[in-house]
PDB file of C-alpha atoms and ligand atoms in Angstrom:
ATOM      1  CA  MET A  11      20.769 -26.233   7.244  1.00 67.00           C
ATOM      2  CA  SER A  12      16.979 -25.885   5.738  1.00 83.00           C
ATOM      3  CA  TRP A  13      13.614 -25.389   6.883  1.00 88.00           C
ATOM      4  CA  LEU A  14      10.682 -26.872   6.506  1.00 92.00           C
ATOM      5  CA  GLN A  15       7.929 -25.358   5.628  1.00 92.00           C
ATOM      6  CA  ILE A  16       4.268 -26.872   6.528  1.00 94.00           C
ATOM      7  CA  THR A  17       1.731 -24.383   4.996  1.00 95.00           C
ATOM      8  CA  LEU A  18      -2.318 -25.102   5.870  1.00 95.00           C
ATOM      9  CA  VAL A  19      -4.814 -22.601   3.815  1.00 94.00           C
ATOM     10  CA  SER A  20      -7.301 -22.240   6.857  1.00 92.00           C
ATOM     11  CA  ALA A  21     -10.141 -20.120   6.446  1.00 89.00           C
ATOM     12  CA  PRO A  22     -10.897 -17.031   8.231  1.00 86.00           C
ATOM     13  CA  GLN A  23     -12.673 -18.182  11.487  1.00 88.00           C
ATOM     14  CA  ASP A  24      -9.688 -21.579  10.867  1.00 90.00           C
ATOM     15  CA  VAL A  25      -6.615 -19.551  11.001  1.00 91.00           C
ATOM     16  CA  SER A  26      -5.862 -19.024  14.868  1.00 92.00           C
ATOM     17  CA  ARG A  27      -6.605 -22.444  15.813  1.00 93.00           C
ATOM     18  CA  VAL A  28      -4.528 -23.708  12.659  1.00 94.00           C
ATOM     19  CA  SER A  29      -1.174 -21.429  14.020  1.00 94.00           C
ATOM     20  CA  ARG A  30      -1.377 -22.522  17.553  1.00 94.00           C
ATOM     21  CA  VAL A  31      -1.376 -25.882  16.012  1.00 94.00           C
ATOM     22  CA  LEU A  32       0.966 -25.243  13.953  1.00 94.00           C
ATOM     23  CA  SER A  33       3.587 -23.652  17.144  1.00 94.00           C
ATOM     24  CA  LYS A  34       2.158 -26.660  19.885  1.00 93.00           C
ATOM     25  CA  ASN A  35       3.871 -29.281  17.431  1.00 93.00           C
ATOM     26  CA  GLY A  36       6.902 -27.442  17.351  1.00 92.00           C
ATOM     27  CA  ALA A  37       6.531 -24.858  14.593  1.00 92.00           C
ATOM     28  CA  LEU A  38       9.606 -22.575  15.886  1.00 90.00           C
ATOM     29  CA  ALA A  39       7.714 -19.811  13.083  1.00 89.00           C
ATOM     30  CA  VAL A  40       4.705 -18.902  12.121  1.00 91.00           C
ATOM     31  CA  THR A  41       2.984 -16.805   9.577  1.00 90.00           C
ATOM     32  CA  LEU A  42       0.141 -15.833   7.999  1.00 90.00           C
ATOM     33  CA  ARG A  43       0.044 -15.298   4.657  1.00 86.00           C
ATOM     34  CA  ASP A  44      -3.616 -14.145   2.594  1.00 84.00           C
ATOM     35  CA  GLY A  45      -3.770 -16.514   0.246  1.00 78.00           C
ATOM     36  CA  ALA A  46      -7.086 -15.876  -1.631  1.00 72.00           C
ATOM     37  CA  PRO A  47      -6.690 -15.573  -5.593  1.00 66.00           C
ATOM     38  CA  LYS A  48      -8.327 -11.865  -5.769  1.00 67.00           C
ATOM     39  CA  PRO A  49      -7.619  -9.888  -2.796  1.00 63.00           C
ATOM     40  CA  ARG A  50     -10.652  -8.593  -1.264  1.00 62.00           C
ATOM     41  CA  LEU A  51     -10.464  -4.526  -1.435  1.00 62.00           C
ATOM     42  CA  GLU A  52     -13.087  -3.203  -0.325  1.00 62.00           C
ATOM     43  CA  PRO A  53     -14.789  -5.169   2.391  1.00 60.00           C
ATOM     44  CA  LEU A  54     -18.305  -5.312   3.146  1.00 59.00           C
ATOM     45  CA  PRO A  55     -18.899  -3.941   6.786  1.00 58.00           C
ATOM     46  CA  ASP A  56     -20.669  -6.449   8.007  1.00 57.00           C
ATOM     47  CA  ILE A  57     -17.588  -8.265   7.023  1.00 55.00           C
ATOM     48  CA  ASN A  58     -14.061  -8.102   8.657  1.00 55.00           C
ATOM     49  CA  SER A  59     -11.402 -10.299   7.150  1.00 59.00           C
ATOM     50  CA  LEU A  60      -9.720  -9.180   4.881  1.00 61.00           C
ATOM     51  CA  TRP A  61      -8.982 -11.851   3.795  1.00 75.00           C
ATOM     52  CA  ARG A  62     -11.460 -14.413   2.063  1.00 81.00           C
ATOM     53  CA  GLN A  63      -8.090 -17.857   2.473  1.00 87.00           C
ATOM     54  CA  THR A  64      -5.177 -17.066   4.876  1.00 91.00           C
ATOM     55  CA  GLU A  65      -2.106 -19.542   3.864  1.00 92.00           C
ATOM     56  CA  VAL A  66      -1.070 -19.855   7.963  1.00 94.00           C
ATOM     57  CA  THR A  67       2.945 -21.406   7.074  1.00 94.00           C
ATOM     58  CA  GLY A  68       5.065 -22.868   9.881  1.00 93.00           C
ATOM     59  CA  MET A  69       8.689 -23.441   9.686  1.00 92.00           C
ATOM     60  CA  PHE A  70      10.374 -27.003  11.501  1.00 92.00           C
ATOM     61  CA  VAL A  71      13.865 -27.809  11.886  1.00 88.00           C
ATOM     62  CA  GLY A  72      14.825 -29.479   8.831  1.00 82.00           C
ATOM     63  CA  ASP A  73      15.423 -32.567  10.265  1.00 85.00           C
ATOM     64  CA  ALA A  74      12.024 -32.660  11.524  1.00 85.00           C
ATOM     65  CA  ASP A  75      10.244 -36.059   9.708  1.00 89.00           C
ATOM     66  CA  GLU A  76       7.646 -35.213   8.030  1.00 91.00           C
ATOM     67  CA  GLY A  77       5.352 -38.029   7.532  1.00 92.00           C
ATOM     68  CA  THR A  78       4.972 -38.091  12.500  1.00 92.00           C
ATOM     69  CA  LEU A  79       4.948 -34.086  12.035  1.00 92.00           C
ATOM     70  CA  MET A  80       1.761 -34.621   9.337  1.00 94.00           C
ATOM     71  CA  ALA A  81       0.093 -37.142  11.434  1.00 94.00           C
ATOM     72  CA  ARG A  82       0.524 -34.748  14.641  1.00 93.00           C
ATOM     73  CA  LEU A  83      -1.467 -32.153  12.757  1.00 94.00           C
ATOM     74  CA  ARG A  84      -4.297 -34.607  11.991  1.00 94.00           C
ATOM     75  CA  ALA A  85      -4.346 -34.922  15.002  1.00 94.00           C
ATOM     76  CA  ALA A  86      -4.093 -32.175  16.643  1.00 94.00           C
ATOM     77  CA  MET A  87      -6.773 -30.640  13.492  1.00 93.00           C
ATOM     78  CA  ALA A  88      -9.479 -33.961  14.950  1.00 93.00           C
ATOM     79  CA  PRO A  89     -12.005 -34.055  14.027  1.00 93.00           C
ATOM     80  CA  ASP A  90     -11.890 -31.472  11.561  1.00 93.00           C
ATOM     81  CA  PRO A  91      -9.740 -32.388   9.060  1.00 92.00           C
ATOM     82  CA  LEU A  92      -6.720 -31.386   8.223  1.00 92.00           C
ATOM     83  CA  PRO A  93      -6.994 -28.383   6.148  1.00 92.00           C
ATOM     84  CA  PRO A  94      -4.979 -28.192   2.405  1.00 91.00           C
ATOM     85  CA  SER A  95      -1.426 -28.863   3.068  1.00 93.00           C
ATOM     86  CA  ARG A  96       1.621 -27.747   1.091  1.00 92.00           C
ATOM     87  CA  VAL A  97       4.804 -28.853   1.739  1.00 93.00           C
ATOM     88  CA  GLU A  98       8.910 -27.976   1.121  1.00 91.00           C
ATOM     89  CA  TYR A  99      12.177 -27.603   2.009  1.00 89.00           C
ATOM     90  CA  VAL A 100      13.762 -24.088   2.033  1.00 86.00           C
ATOM     91  CA  GLU A 101      17.858 -23.676   2.079  1.00 82.00           C
ATOM     92  CA  ASN A 102      18.713 -21.431   4.097  1.00 76.00           C
ATOM     93  CA  ARG A 103      19.816 -18.141   3.118  1.00 71.00           C
ATOM     94  CA  ASN A 104      20.458 -14.559   3.644  1.00 69.00           C
ATOM     95  CA  TRP A 105      16.931 -13.393   4.250  1.00 65.00           C
ATOM     96  CA  GLU A 106      17.968 -10.055   5.202  1.00 62.00           C
ATOM     97  CA  ARG A 107      20.199  -9.080   1.807  1.00 67.00           C
ATOM     98  CA  GLU A 108      17.419 -11.089  -0.068  1.00 64.00           C
ATOM     99  CA  TRP A 109      14.424  -8.415   1.641  1.00 63.00           C
ATOM    100  CA  MET A 110      16.715  -5.203   0.963  1.00 67.00           C
ATOM    101  CA  SER A 111      17.615  -7.196  -2.785  1.00 69.00           C
ATOM    102  CA  ARG A 112      13.960  -7.219  -3.725  1.00 73.00           C
ATOM    103  CA  PHE A 113      13.665  -3.517  -2.999  1.00 80.00           C
ATOM    104  CA  ALA A 114      15.207  -1.573  -6.626  1.00 85.00           C
ATOM    105  CA  PRO A 115      15.350   1.913  -7.001  1.00 91.00           C
ATOM    106  CA  MET A 116      11.968   2.497  -9.412  1.00 92.00           C
ATOM    107  CA  ARG A 117      11.633   5.244 -12.207  1.00 95.00           C
ATOM    108  CA  PHE A 118       8.877   6.577 -12.805  1.00 96.00           C
ATOM    109  CA  GLY A 119       8.093   9.329 -15.783  1.00 96.00           C
ATOM    110  CA  GLU A 120      11.567  11.257 -16.855  1.00 94.00           C
ATOM    111  CA  ARG A 121      13.410  12.177 -13.949  1.00 95.00           C
ATOM    112  CA  LEU A 122      11.540  11.250 -10.690  1.00 96.00           C
ATOM    113  CA  TRP A 123      12.503   7.947  -8.716  1.00 95.00           C
ATOM    114  CA  ILE A 124      11.493   6.465  -5.206  1.00 93.00           C
ATOM    115  CA  CYS A 125      14.703   4.620  -4.230  1.00 92.00           C
ATOM    116  CA  PRO A 126      15.524   2.280  -0.776  1.00 89.00           C
ATOM    117  CA  SER A 127      17.985   4.336   0.537  1.00 86.00           C
ATOM    118  CA  TRP A 128      20.770   1.952   0.600  1.00 84.00           C
ATOM    119  CA  SER A 129      20.563   2.283  -3.523  1.00 83.00           C
ATOM    120  CA  PRO A 130      20.251   6.260  -3.978  1.00 85.00           C
ATOM    121  CA  VAL A 131      20.183   6.943  -7.443  1.00 84.00           C
ATOM    122  CA  LEU A 132      23.161  10.748  -8.122  1.00 82.00           C
ATOM    123  CA  ALA A 133      22.186  10.389 -11.445  1.00 85.00           C
ATOM    124  CA  ALA A 134      22.592  13.788 -12.915  1.00 87.00           C
ATOM    125  CA  GLY A 135      19.143  15.234 -13.769  1.00 91.00           C
ATOM    126  CA  ALA A 136      17.192  12.548 -10.766  1.00 94.00           C
ATOM    127  CA  VAL A 137      15.379  13.702  -8.334  1.00 96.00           C
ATOM    128  CA  CYS A 138      15.036  10.999  -5.953  1.00 95.00           C
ATOM    129  CA  VAL A 139      12.983  10.283  -3.216  1.00 95.00           C
ATOM    130  CA  LEU A 140      14.238   8.114  -0.419  1.00 93.00           C
ATOM    131  CA  LEU A 141      12.101   5.803   0.683  1.00 90.00           C
ATOM    132  CA  ASP A 142      12.435   1.473   2.574  1.00 85.00           C
ATOM    133  CA  PRO A 143       9.875  -0.443   3.161  1.00 77.00           C
ATOM    134  CA  GLY A 144       7.552   0.066   6.164  1.00 74.00           C
ATOM    135  CA  LEU A 145       4.213   0.193   8.367  1.00 66.00           C
ATOM    136  CA  ALA A 146       2.726   2.600   6.692  1.00 67.00           C
ATOM    137  CA  PHE A 147       1.367   1.240   3.042  1.00 77.00           C
ATOM    138  CA  GLY A 148       3.709   3.293  -0.765  1.00 76.00           C
ATOM    139  CA  THR A 149       6.711   1.996  -1.288  1.00 82.00           C
ATOM    140  CA  GLY A 150       5.950   3.302  -5.176  1.00 81.00           C
ATOM    141  CA  SER A 151       5.909  -0.414  -5.988  1.00 84.00           C
ATOM    142  CA  HIS A 152       1.260  -0.786  -6.811  1.00 90.00           C
ATOM    143  CA  PRO A 153      -0.263   0.870 -10.231  1.00 93.00           C
ATOM    144  CA  SER A 154      -2.149   3.004  -8.198  1.00 95.00           C
ATOM    145  CA  THR A 155       0.375   4.843  -6.861  1.00 95.00           C
ATOM    146  CA  GLY A 156       2.095   4.585  -9.454  1.00 96.00           C
ATOM    147  CA  LEU A 157      -0.099   6.437 -11.209  1.00 97.00           C
ATOM    148  CA  CYS A 158      -0.096   9.266  -9.261  1.00 98.00           C
ATOM    149  CA  LEU A 159       3.039   9.694  -9.313  1.00 97.00           C
ATOM    150  CA  GLU A 160       3.952   9.438 -13.116  1.00 97.00           C
ATOM    151  CA  TYR A 161       1.259  12.426 -12.948  1.00 98.00           C
ATOM    152  CA  LEU A 162       2.899  15.014  -9.997  1.00 98.00           C
ATOM    153  CA  GLU A 163       6.236  14.008 -12.620  1.00 98.00           C
ATOM    154  CA  ALA A 164       4.536  16.060 -15.468  1.00 97.00           C
ATOM    155  CA  ALA A 165       3.219  18.533 -13.234  1.00 97.00           C
ATOM    156  CA  LYS A 166       3.767  22.203 -13.191  1.00 96.00           C
ATOM    157  CA  LEU A 167       4.769  21.940  -9.844  1.00 98.00           C
ATOM    158  CA  GLU A 168       6.558  25.437  -8.824  1.00 97.00           C
ATOM    159  CA  GLY A 169       4.974  27.262  -6.282  1.00 96.00           C
ATOM    160  CA  LYS A 170       1.988  25.073  -5.306  1.00 98.00           C
ATOM    161  CA  LYS A 171       0.312  23.682  -2.679  1.00 98.00           C
ATOM    162  CA  ILE A 172      -0.447  20.003  -2.846  1.00 98.00           C
ATOM    163  CA  LEU A 173      -2.765  18.042  -0.183  1.00 98.00           C
ATOM    164  CA  ASP A 174      -2.067  13.862  -0.232  1.00 98.00           C
ATOM    165  CA  TYR A 175      -4.986  12.569   1.240  1.00 98.00           C
ATOM    166  CA  GLY A 176      -4.774   9.445   3.015  1.00 96.00           C
ATOM    167  CA  CYS A 177      -0.946   9.868   2.485  1.00 96.00           C
ATOM    168  CA  GLY A 178       0.646   6.599   3.969  1.00 94.00           C
ATOM    169  CA  SER A 179       4.711   6.879   4.018  1.00 94.00           C
ATOM    170  CA  GLY A 180       3.813  10.493   2.084  1.00 96.00           C
ATOM    171  CA  ILE A 181       5.519   9.279  -0.805  1.00 96.00           C
ATOM    172  CA  LEU A 182       3.179  11.360  -3.077  1.00 97.00           C
ATOM    173  CA  ALA A 183       3.371  14.502  -1.246  1.00 98.00           C
ATOM    174  CA  ILE A 184       7.967  13.125  -1.207  1.00 98.00           C
ATOM    175  CA  ALA A 185       8.258  13.505  -3.935  1.00 97.00           C
ATOM    176  CA  GLY A 186       5.691  16.101  -5.092  1.00 98.00           C
ATOM    177  CA  LEU A 187       8.653  17.965  -3.265  1.00 98.00           C
ATOM    178  CA  LYS A 188      11.356  17.009  -4.321  1.00 97.00           C
ATOM    179  CA  LEU A 189       9.504  17.939  -7.874  1.00 97.00           C
ATOM    180  CA  GLY A 190       9.467  21.414  -6.696  1.00 97.00           C
ATOM    181  CA  ALA A 191       6.240  22.202  -4.581  1.00 98.00           C
ATOM    182  CA  ALA A 192       6.145  24.914  -2.134  1.00 98.00           C
ATOM    183  CA  SER A 193       4.745  23.253   0.394  1.00 98.00           C
ATOM    184  CA  ALA A 194       2.360  20.445   1.135  1.00 98.00           C
ATOM    185  CA  TRP A 195      -0.291  18.389   4.058  1.00 98.00           C
ATOM    186  CA  GLY A 196      -0.346  14.210   4.127  1.00 98.00           C
ATOM    187  CA  VAL A 197      -4.050  13.695   5.576  1.00 98.00           C
ATOM    188  CA  ASP A 198      -4.406  10.550   7.012  1.00 96.00           C
ATOM    189  CA  THR A 199      -7.256   8.300   9.110  1.00 95.00           C
ATOM    190  CA  ASP A 200      -4.003   5.906  10.751  1.00 93.00           C
ATOM    191  CA  ALA A 201      -1.960   7.427  13.715  1.00 93.00           C
ATOM    192  CA  GLN A 202       1.140   5.437  12.463  1.00 91.00           C
ATOM    193  CA  ALA A 203       0.947   6.673   8.795  1.00 93.00           C
ATOM    194  CA  LEU A 204       1.706  10.068  10.055  1.00 96.00           C
ATOM    195  CA  VAL A 205       4.301   9.387  11.587  1.00 94.00           C
ATOM    196  CA  THR A 206       6.270   7.369   8.821  1.00 92.00           C
ATOM    197  CA  SER A 207       5.078  10.460   6.284  1.00 96.00           C
ATOM    198  CA  ARG A 208       7.323  12.472   9.119  1.00 96.00           C
ATOM    199  CA  GLU A 209      10.249  10.315   9.573  1.00 94.00           C
ATOM    200  CA  ASN A 210      10.438  10.086   5.859  1.00 95.00           C
ATOM    201  CA  ALA A 211       9.855  13.969   5.084  1.00 97.00           C
ATOM    202  CA  GLU A 212      12.469  14.092   7.196  1.00 96.00           C
ATOM    203  CA  LYS A 213      14.718  11.548   5.233  1.00 95.00           C
ATOM    204  CA  ASN A 214      13.958  14.130   2.616  1.00 96.00           C
ATOM    205  CA  GLU A 215      14.822  16.759   4.175  1.00 96.00           C
ATOM    206  CA  VAL A 216      11.336  17.852   3.681  1.00 98.00           C
ATOM    207  CA  ALA A 217      10.337  18.034   6.648  1.00 97.00           C
ATOM    208  CA  ASP A 218      10.190  22.109   7.123  1.00 98.00           C
ATOM    209  CA  ILE A 219       7.434  21.979   4.634  1.00 98.00           C
ATOM    210  CA  PHE A 220       5.223  19.748   4.310  1.00 98.00           C
ATOM    211  CA  THR A 221       2.424  19.106   7.515  1.00 98.00           C
ATOM    212  CA  ALA A 222       0.921  15.381   8.867  1.00 98.00           C
ATOM    213  CA  LEU A 223      -2.038  16.279  10.381  1.00 97.00           C
ATOM    214  CA  ALA A 224      -5.114  13.067  10.851  1.00 97.00           C
ATOM    215  CA  PRO A 225      -8.510  14.562   8.727  1.00 97.00           C
ATOM    216  CA  GLU A 226     -10.232  15.981  12.179  1.00 97.00           C
ATOM    217  CA  GLU A 227      -6.865  18.335  12.322  1.00 97.00           C
ATOM    218  CA  LEU A 228      -6.623  19.303   8.873  1.00 96.00           C
ATOM    219  CA  PRO A 229      -7.342  23.308   8.627  1.00 94.00           C
ATOM    220  CA  THR A 230      -9.523  25.138   6.133  1.00 91.00           C
ATOM    221  CA  VAL A 231      -7.552  25.087   2.660  1.00 95.00           C
ATOM    222  CA  GLN A 232      -7.356  25.962  -0.655  1.00 97.00           C
ATOM    223  CA  ALA A 233      -4.365  23.429  -2.123  1.00 98.00           C
ATOM    224  CA  ASP A 234      -3.710  23.546  -6.438  1.00 98.00           C
ATOM    225  CA  ILE A 235      -3.889  19.819  -6.297  1.00 98.00           C
ATOM    226  CA  LEU A 236      -5.275  17.465  -4.987  1.00 98.00           C
ATOM    227  CA  VAL A 237      -3.660  13.723  -5.066  1.00 98.00           C
ATOM    228  CA  ALA A 238      -6.265  11.079  -3.578  1.00 98.00           C
ATOM    229  CA  ASN A 239      -5.465   7.213  -3.773  1.00 97.00           C
ATOM    230  CA  ILE A 240      -6.850   5.548  -1.431  1.00 95.00           C
ATOM    231  CA  LEU A 241     -10.472   3.465  -3.253  1.00 92.00           C
ATOM    232  CA  ALA A 242     -13.800   3.925  -4.832  1.00 95.00           C
ATOM    233  CA  ASN A 243     -15.722   4.164  -1.832  1.00 95.00           C
ATOM    234  CA  PRO A 244     -14.440   5.797   0.702  1.00 95.00           C
ATOM    235  CA  LEU A 245     -13.683   8.726  -2.372  1.00 97.00           C
ATOM    236  CA  VAL A 246     -17.000   8.580  -3.664  1.00 97.00           C
ATOM    237  CA  GLU A 247     -18.504   9.104   0.052  1.00 97.00           C
ATOM    238  CA  LEU A 248     -15.109  12.185   0.741  1.00 97.00           C
ATOM    239  CA  SER A 249     -15.944  14.140  -2.563  1.00 98.00           C
ATOM    240  CA  PRO A 250     -18.300  16.704  -1.495  1.00 98.00           C
ATOM    241  CA  HIS A 251     -15.431  17.711   1.841  1.00 97.00           C
ATOM    242  CA  LEU A 252     -12.704  16.817  -0.520  1.00 98.00           C
ATOM    243  CA  ALA A 253     -14.470  19.216  -2.770  1.00 98.00           C
ATOM    244  CA  THR A 254     -13.771  22.075  -0.419  1.00 98.00           C
ATOM    245  CA  LEU A 255     -10.275  21.646   0.145  1.00 98.00           C
ATOM    246  CA  VAL A 256      -9.544  22.921  -3.927  1.00 98.00           C
ATOM    247  CA  ARG A 257      -8.439  26.241  -5.053  1.00 98.00           C
ATOM    248  CA  PRO A 258     -10.664  27.073  -7.863  1.00 98.00           C
ATOM    249  CA  GLU A 259      -9.112  25.601 -11.154  1.00 98.00           C
ATOM    250  CA  GLY A 260      -6.813  23.494  -8.656  1.00 98.00           C
ATOM    251  CA  GLU A 261      -5.983  20.125  -9.713  1.00 98.00           C
ATOM    252  CA  LEU A 262      -7.451  17.246  -8.767  1.00 98.00           C
ATOM    253  CA  VAL A 263      -5.688  14.189  -8.650  1.00 98.00           C
ATOM    254  CA  LEU A 264      -7.859  10.117  -7.750  1.00 98.00           C
ATOM    255  CA  ALA A 265      -6.646   6.636  -8.217  1.00 97.00           C
ATOM    256  CA  GLY A 266      -6.903   3.804  -5.874  1.00 95.00           C
ATOM    257  CA  VAL A 267     -10.190   2.950  -8.534  1.00 96.00           C
ATOM    258  CA  LEU A 268     -10.047  -0.268 -10.453  1.00 95.00           C
ATOM    259  CA  SER A 269     -10.837   0.390 -14.039  1.00 95.00           C
ATOM    260  CA  SER A 270     -14.399  -0.724 -13.852  1.00 95.00           C
ATOM    261  CA  GLN A 271     -15.530   1.604 -11.607  1.00 96.00           C
ATOM    262  CA  THR A 272     -14.273   5.385 -13.142  1.00 97.00           C
ATOM    263  CA  ASP A 273     -17.812   5.878 -14.657  1.00 97.00           C
ATOM    264  CA  MET A 274     -18.810   5.758 -10.315  1.00 97.00           C
ATOM    265  CA  VAL A 275     -15.766   7.610  -9.235  1.00 98.00           C
ATOM    266  CA  SER A 276     -16.458  10.521 -11.907  1.00 98.00           C
ATOM    267  CA  GLU A 277     -20.012  11.167 -11.753  1.00 98.00           C
ATOM    268  CA  ALA A 278     -19.775  11.680  -7.913  1.00 98.00           C
ATOM    269  CA  TYR A 279     -17.302  14.392  -7.882  1.00 98.00           C
ATOM    270  CA  GLY A 280     -18.991  15.791 -11.624  1.00 97.00           C
ATOM    271  CA  GLU A 281     -20.014  18.304  -9.406  1.00 97.00           C
ATOM    272  CA  TRP A 282     -17.240  20.038  -8.522  1.00 98.00           C
ATOM    273  CA  PHE A 283     -14.939  19.252 -11.211  1.00 98.00           C
ATOM    274  CA  GLU A 284     -14.063  19.719 -14.846  1.00 98.00           C
ATOM    275  CA  MET A 285     -13.279  15.407 -14.892  1.00 98.00           C
ATOM    276  CA  ASP A 286     -11.201  14.388 -17.828  1.00 98.00           C
ATOM    277  CA  PRO A 287     -11.738  10.658 -19.512  1.00 97.00           C
ATOM    278  CA  PRO A 288      -9.812   8.047 -16.836  1.00 98.00           C
ATOM    279  CA  PHE A 289      -6.271   7.079 -17.463  1.00 98.00           C
ATOM    280  CA  ASN A 290      -6.679   3.264 -17.588  1.00 96.00           C
ATOM    281  CA  ARG A 291      -3.747   1.188 -16.750  1.00 94.00           C
ATOM    282  CA  GLY A 292      -4.592  -3.213 -17.072  1.00 93.00           C
ATOM    283  CA  GLU A 293      -6.856  -3.181 -14.063  1.00 93.00           C
ATOM    284  CA  TRP A 294      -6.028   0.515 -12.336  1.00 96.00           C
ATOM    285  CA  ALA A 295      -7.080   4.041 -13.088  1.00 97.00           C
ATOM    286  CA  ARG A 296      -6.472   7.364 -13.013  1.00 98.00           C
ATOM    287  CA  LEU A 297      -8.755  10.040 -12.586  1.00 98.00           C
ATOM    288  CA  THR A 298      -8.079  13.981 -13.692  1.00 98.00           C
ATOM    289  CA  GLY A 299     -10.085  16.592 -13.113  1.00 98.00           C
ATOM    290  CA  ARG A 300     -10.122  20.301 -13.013  1.00 98.00           C
ATOM    291  CA  ARG A 301     -11.699  22.387 -10.398  1.00 98.00           C
ATOM    292  CA  LYS A 302     -15.118  24.819 -11.670  1.00 97.00           C
TER     293      LYS A 302
HETATM  294  C1  LIG B 407      -3.703   2.864  -0.231  1.00 66.42           C
HETATM  295  S1  LIG B 407      -2.900   4.158   0.288  1.00 66.42           S
HETATM  296  C2  LIG B 407      -1.417   5.487  -0.404  1.00 66.42           C
HETATM  297  C3  LIG B 407      -1.142   5.865   0.277  1.00 66.42           C
HETATM  298  C4  LIG B 407      -0.097   6.483  -0.690  1.00 66.42           C
HETATM  299  N1  LIG B 407      -0.660   8.104  -0.643  1.00 66.42           N
HETATM  300  C5  LIG B 407       0.074   5.831  -1.959  1.00 66.42           C
HETATM  301  O1  LIG B 407       0.129   6.637  -3.032  1.00 66.42           O
HETATM  302  O2  LIG B 407       0.477   4.612  -2.079  1.00 66.42           O
HETATM  303  C6  LIG B 407      -4.273   4.244   1.443  1.00 66.42           C
HETATM  304  C7  LIG B 407      -4.062   5.153   2.079  1.00 66.42           C
HETATM  305  O3  LIG B 407      -5.444   6.169   2.834  1.00 66.42           O
HETATM  306  C8  LIG B 407      -5.737   6.909   4.838  1.00 66.42           C
HETATM  307  N2  LIG B 407      -6.875   6.623   4.557  1.00 66.42           N
HETATM  308  C9  LIG B 407      -7.722   5.915   4.241  1.00 66.42           C
HETATM  309  N3  LIG B 407      -9.660   6.098   4.029  1.00 66.42           N
HETATM  310  C10 LIG B 407      -8.739   7.278   4.331  1.00 66.42           C
HETATM  311  C11 LIG B 407      -9.947   8.843   4.692  1.00 66.42           C
HETATM  312  N4  LIG B 407     -11.276   8.073   4.605  1.00 66.42           N
HETATM  313  N5  LIG B 407      -9.373   9.998   4.959  1.00 66.42           N
HETATM  314  C12 LIG B 407      -8.155  10.200   4.902  1.00 66.42           C
HETATM  315  N6  LIG B 407      -6.958   9.134   5.177  1.00 66.42           N
HETATM  316  C13 LIG B 407      -7.297   7.082   4.751  1.00 66.42           C
HETATM  317  C14 LIG B 407      -4.972   4.865   4.522  1.00 66.42           C
HETATM  318  O4  LIG B 407      -5.176   4.705   6.200  1.00 66.42           O
HETATM  319  C15 LIG B 407      -3.856   4.456   3.521  1.00 66.42           C
HETATM  320  O5  LIG B 407      -2.745   5.216   4.608  1.00 66.42           O
END
């Protein structure tokens, strides 16, 4: 069996209407994807849409007549024109297997692996963090997460207390714990991230030394290493607060910062930390420093 897939590239204000038109005309499923070439990473306060353009895709049974269907969609959108469209025929596949095959173990540094639970790395010396793609950010596939994981892999973590601020899936805290840290806090504004982080800590058998908290629940801690992979503007805003959470001589690791934003973020933290030159990889950068 094959499927007829019609994608309409819509402006933010048209997405609901286009989705409805596809559903009413027989789409069995409608999915939304970012359709802009560059994602909007830090929207301004008056902009409430993350995507400048959305690809709205309807899946129809493969024997639907393409010409008739397009004419019906055009009529349903009138008097507005049909948004730019793309029509594809998709063969039926084993979607679950296909999805799983997209996630393979990833290595960071010499010995740290982030592995889906169906594909652990058991090699001698490998430190394997089991993490399945889920509802919170942080599978290791984003370069800024990778920059933090590489830092942790190379750091001396034995006996250290890690604070993972903006923990998402808990990936950084859990990696730090499996690499030898004594304990870790994970902090996130997103309640789902806290739930996911706790579940991931259990799956990795470090739940007894991991605490996930909302920012307002975090006690006054003095971390040995604070790692925060958020975005440049929130990092700048958080700088006075994060500075209070690191012990003197403690380490700071910041990511989620574009290479073009490193000066701004380094300057914000320079009051409390001796900042190192940025480490750039493509358009992303990692900033590190030591608490004065
Ligand atoms: C880019 S994700 C990073 C997730 C994970 N630490 C990683 O490295 O892949 C950023 C996370 O920070 C959280 N976040 C954003 N602003 C925050 C804030 N002001 N305080 C705490 N967490 C925040 C988001 O909810 C999100 O889970």
